[in-house]
PDB file of C-alpha atoms in Angstrom:
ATOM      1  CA  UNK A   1      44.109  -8.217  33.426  1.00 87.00           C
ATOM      2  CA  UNK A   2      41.308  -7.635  36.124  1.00 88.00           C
ATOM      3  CA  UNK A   3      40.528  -4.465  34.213  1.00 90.00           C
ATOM      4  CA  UNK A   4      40.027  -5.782  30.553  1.00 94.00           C
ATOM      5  CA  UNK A   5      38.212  -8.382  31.834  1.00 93.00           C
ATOM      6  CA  UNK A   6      35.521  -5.417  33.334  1.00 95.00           C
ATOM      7  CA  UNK A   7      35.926  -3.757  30.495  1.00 96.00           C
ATOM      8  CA  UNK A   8      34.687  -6.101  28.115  1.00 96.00           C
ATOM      9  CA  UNK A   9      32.070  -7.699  30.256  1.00 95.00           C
ATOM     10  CA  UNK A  10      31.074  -3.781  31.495  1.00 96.00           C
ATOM     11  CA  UNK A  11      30.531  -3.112  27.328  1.00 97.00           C
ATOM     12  CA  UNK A  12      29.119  -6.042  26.870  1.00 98.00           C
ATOM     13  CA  UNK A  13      26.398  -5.681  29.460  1.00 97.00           C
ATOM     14  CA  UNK A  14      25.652  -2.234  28.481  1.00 97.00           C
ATOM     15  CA  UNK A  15      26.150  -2.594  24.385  1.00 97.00           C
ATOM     16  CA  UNK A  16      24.788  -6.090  23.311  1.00 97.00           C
ATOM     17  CA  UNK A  17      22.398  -7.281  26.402  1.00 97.00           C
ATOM     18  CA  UNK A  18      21.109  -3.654  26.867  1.00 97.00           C
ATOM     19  CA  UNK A  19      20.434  -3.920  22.992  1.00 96.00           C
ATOM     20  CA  UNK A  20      18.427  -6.519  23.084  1.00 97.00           C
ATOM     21  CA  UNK A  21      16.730  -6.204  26.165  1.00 97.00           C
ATOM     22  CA  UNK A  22      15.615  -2.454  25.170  1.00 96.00           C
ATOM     23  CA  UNK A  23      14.547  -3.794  21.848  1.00 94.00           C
ATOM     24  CA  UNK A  24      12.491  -6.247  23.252  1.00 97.00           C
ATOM     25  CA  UNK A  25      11.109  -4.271  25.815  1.00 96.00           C
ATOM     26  CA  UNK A  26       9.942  -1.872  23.560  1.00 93.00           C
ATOM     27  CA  UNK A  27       8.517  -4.005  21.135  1.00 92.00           C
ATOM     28  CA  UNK A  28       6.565  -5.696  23.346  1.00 95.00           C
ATOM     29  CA  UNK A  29       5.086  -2.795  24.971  1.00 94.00           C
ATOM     30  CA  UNK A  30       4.544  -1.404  21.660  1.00 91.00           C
ATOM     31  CA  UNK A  31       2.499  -4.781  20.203  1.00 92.00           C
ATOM     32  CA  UNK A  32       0.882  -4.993  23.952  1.00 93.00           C
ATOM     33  CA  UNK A  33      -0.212  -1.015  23.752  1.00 88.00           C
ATOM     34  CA  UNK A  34      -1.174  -1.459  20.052  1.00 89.00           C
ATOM     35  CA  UNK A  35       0.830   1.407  18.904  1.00 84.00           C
ATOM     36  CA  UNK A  36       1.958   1.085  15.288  1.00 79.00           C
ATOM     37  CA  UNK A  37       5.151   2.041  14.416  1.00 75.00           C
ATOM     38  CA  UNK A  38       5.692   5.935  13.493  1.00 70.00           C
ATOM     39  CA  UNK A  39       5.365   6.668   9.839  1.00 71.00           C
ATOM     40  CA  UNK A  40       8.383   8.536   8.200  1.00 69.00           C
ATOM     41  CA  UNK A  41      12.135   8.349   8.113  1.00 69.00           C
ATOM     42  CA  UNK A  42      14.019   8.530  11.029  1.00 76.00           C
ATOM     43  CA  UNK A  43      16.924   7.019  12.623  1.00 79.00           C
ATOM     44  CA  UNK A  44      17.291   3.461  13.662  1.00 84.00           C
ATOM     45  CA  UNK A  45      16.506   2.998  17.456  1.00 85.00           C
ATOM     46  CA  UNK A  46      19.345   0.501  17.746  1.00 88.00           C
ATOM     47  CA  UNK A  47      21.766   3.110  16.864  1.00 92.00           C
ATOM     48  CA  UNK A  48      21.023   5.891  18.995  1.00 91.00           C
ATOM     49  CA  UNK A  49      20.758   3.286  21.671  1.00 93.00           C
ATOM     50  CA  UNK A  50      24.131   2.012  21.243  1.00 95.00           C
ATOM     51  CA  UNK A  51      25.723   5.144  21.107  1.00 95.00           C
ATOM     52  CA  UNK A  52      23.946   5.730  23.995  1.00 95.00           C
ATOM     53  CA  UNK A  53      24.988   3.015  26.516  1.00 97.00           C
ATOM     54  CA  UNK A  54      28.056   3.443  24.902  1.00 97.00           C
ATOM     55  CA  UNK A  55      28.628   7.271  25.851  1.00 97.00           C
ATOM     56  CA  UNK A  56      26.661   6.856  28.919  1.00 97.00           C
ATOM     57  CA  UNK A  57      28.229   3.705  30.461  1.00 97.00           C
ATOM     58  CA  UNK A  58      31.983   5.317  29.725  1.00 97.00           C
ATOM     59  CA  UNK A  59      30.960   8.371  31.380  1.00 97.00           C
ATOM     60  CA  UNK A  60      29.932   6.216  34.611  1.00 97.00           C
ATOM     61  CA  UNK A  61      32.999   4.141  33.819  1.00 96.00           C
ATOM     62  CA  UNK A  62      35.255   7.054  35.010  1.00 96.00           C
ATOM     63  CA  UNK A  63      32.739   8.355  37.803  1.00 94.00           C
ATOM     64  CA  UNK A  64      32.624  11.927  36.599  1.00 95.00           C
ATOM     65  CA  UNK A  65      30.240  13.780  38.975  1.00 94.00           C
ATOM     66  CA  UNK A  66      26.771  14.882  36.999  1.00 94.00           C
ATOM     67  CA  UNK A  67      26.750  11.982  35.043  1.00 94.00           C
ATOM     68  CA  UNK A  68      22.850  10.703  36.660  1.00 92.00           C
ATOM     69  CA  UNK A  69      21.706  14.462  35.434  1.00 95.00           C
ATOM     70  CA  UNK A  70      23.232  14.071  31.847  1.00 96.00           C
ATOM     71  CA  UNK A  71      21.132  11.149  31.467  1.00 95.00           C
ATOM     72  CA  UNK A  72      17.688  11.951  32.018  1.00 94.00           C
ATOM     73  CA  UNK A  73      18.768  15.952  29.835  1.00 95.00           C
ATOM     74  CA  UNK A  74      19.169  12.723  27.435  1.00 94.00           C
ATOM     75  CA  UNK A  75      16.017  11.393  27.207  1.00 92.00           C
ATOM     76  CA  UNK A  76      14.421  14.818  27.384  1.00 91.00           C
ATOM     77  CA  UNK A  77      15.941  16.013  24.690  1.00 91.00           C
ATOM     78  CA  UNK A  78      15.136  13.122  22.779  1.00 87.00           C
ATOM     79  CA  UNK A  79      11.496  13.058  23.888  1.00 86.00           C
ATOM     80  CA  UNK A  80      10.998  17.171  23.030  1.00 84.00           C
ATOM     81  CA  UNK A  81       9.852  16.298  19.324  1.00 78.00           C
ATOM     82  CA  UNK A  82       7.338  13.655  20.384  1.00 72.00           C
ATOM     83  CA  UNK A  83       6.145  16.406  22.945  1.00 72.00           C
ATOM     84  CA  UNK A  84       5.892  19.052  20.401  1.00 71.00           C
ATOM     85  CA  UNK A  85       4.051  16.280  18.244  1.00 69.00           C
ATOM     86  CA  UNK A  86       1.201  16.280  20.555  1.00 68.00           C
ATOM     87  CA  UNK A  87       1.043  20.128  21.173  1.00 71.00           C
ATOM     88  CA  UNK A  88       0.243  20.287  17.413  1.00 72.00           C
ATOM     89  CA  UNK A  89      -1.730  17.140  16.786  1.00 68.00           C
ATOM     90  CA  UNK A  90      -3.368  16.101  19.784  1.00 67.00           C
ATOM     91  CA  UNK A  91      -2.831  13.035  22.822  1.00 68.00           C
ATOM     92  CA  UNK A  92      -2.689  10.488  19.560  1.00 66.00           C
ATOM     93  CA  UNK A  93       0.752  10.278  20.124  1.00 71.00           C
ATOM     94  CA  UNK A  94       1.239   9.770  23.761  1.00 79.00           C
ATOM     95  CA  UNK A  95       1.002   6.079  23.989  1.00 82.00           C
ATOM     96  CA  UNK A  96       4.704   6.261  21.435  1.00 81.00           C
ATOM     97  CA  UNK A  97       5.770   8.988  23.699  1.00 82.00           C
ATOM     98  CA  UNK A  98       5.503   7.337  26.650  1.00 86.00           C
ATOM     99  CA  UNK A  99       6.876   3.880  25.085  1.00 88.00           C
ATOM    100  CA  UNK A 100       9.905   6.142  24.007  1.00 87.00           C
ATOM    101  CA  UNK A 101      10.082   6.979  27.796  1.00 90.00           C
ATOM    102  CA  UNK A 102      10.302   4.112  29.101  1.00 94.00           C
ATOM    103  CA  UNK A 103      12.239   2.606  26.525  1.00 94.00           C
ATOM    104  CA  UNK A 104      15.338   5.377  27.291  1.00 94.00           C
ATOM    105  CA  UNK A 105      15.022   4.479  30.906  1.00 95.00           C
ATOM    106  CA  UNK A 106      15.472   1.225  30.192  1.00 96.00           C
ATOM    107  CA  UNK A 107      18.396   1.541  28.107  1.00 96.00           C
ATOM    108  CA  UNK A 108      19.913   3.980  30.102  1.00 97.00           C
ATOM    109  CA  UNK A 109      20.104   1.268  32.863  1.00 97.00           C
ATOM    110  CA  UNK A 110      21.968  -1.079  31.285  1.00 98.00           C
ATOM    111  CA  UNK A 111      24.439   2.034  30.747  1.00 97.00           C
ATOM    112  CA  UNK A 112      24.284   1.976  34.357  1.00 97.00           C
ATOM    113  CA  UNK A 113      25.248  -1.566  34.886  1.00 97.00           C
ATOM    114  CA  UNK A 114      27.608  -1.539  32.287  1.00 97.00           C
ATOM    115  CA  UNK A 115      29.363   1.428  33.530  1.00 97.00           C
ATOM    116  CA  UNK A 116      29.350  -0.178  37.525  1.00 96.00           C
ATOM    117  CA  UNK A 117      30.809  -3.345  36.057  1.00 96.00           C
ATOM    118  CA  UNK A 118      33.214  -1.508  33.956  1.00 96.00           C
ATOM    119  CA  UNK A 119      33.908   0.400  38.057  1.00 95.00           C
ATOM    120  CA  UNK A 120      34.594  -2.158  39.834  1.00 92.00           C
ATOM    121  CA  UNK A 121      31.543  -1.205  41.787  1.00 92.00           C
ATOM    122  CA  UNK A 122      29.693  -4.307  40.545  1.00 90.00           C
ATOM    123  CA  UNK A 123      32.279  -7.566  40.644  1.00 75.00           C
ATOM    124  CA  UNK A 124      32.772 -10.684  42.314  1.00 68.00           C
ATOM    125  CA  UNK A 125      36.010 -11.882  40.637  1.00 65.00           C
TER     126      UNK A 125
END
């Protein structure tokens, strides 16, 4: 019973607080930084970020080894276009970039503390 109870707390920590913390993080750096939000179509930040966690906080979940490394190959692959953005057009995009950053990191700890709850590793009961 000990372990559903982890479990749901573990995906709730990572899923719906790490949703809503990221998304408020982000927008208010974004409104604090002035950056407007990028033209075009794209895919919603809530559901990359709740795959995410998801993923992320099962793969901690089960300790497997290289799982701190798969992470941050995450966010770089997800910050590659905004880099090649600003190759082509210039620093106007680095404020978003870095926002993205920061953003990922902040997601990906609530993947973290999801996935230690979900452990054992972090549990007082």
């Amino acid at each position: 019973m000990e372990t559903l109870i982890r479990w749901i707390v573990g995906l709730f920590v990572a899923l719906a607080v790490g949703g809503v913390a990221t998304g408020w993080f982000l927008s208010g750096l974004r409104s604090y930084l002035n950056i407007a939000r990028p033209s075009g179509r794209d895919v919603p930040n809530w559901l990359i970020g709740l795959s995410e966690r998801l993923f992320f906080a099962v793969i901690i979940a089960f300790n497997i080894s290289g799982a701190a490394v798969a992470m941050m190959v995450w966010i770089v692959l997800k910050i590659i276009p905004n880099w090649e953005l600003q190759i082509k057009h210039g620093t106007a995009n680095k404020p978003l970039t870095w926002s993205s950053i920061l953003a990922s990191l902040c997601s990906m700890l609530f993947a973290l503390l999801g996935g230690l709850i979900i452990r054992g590793a972090i549990w007082y009961w």
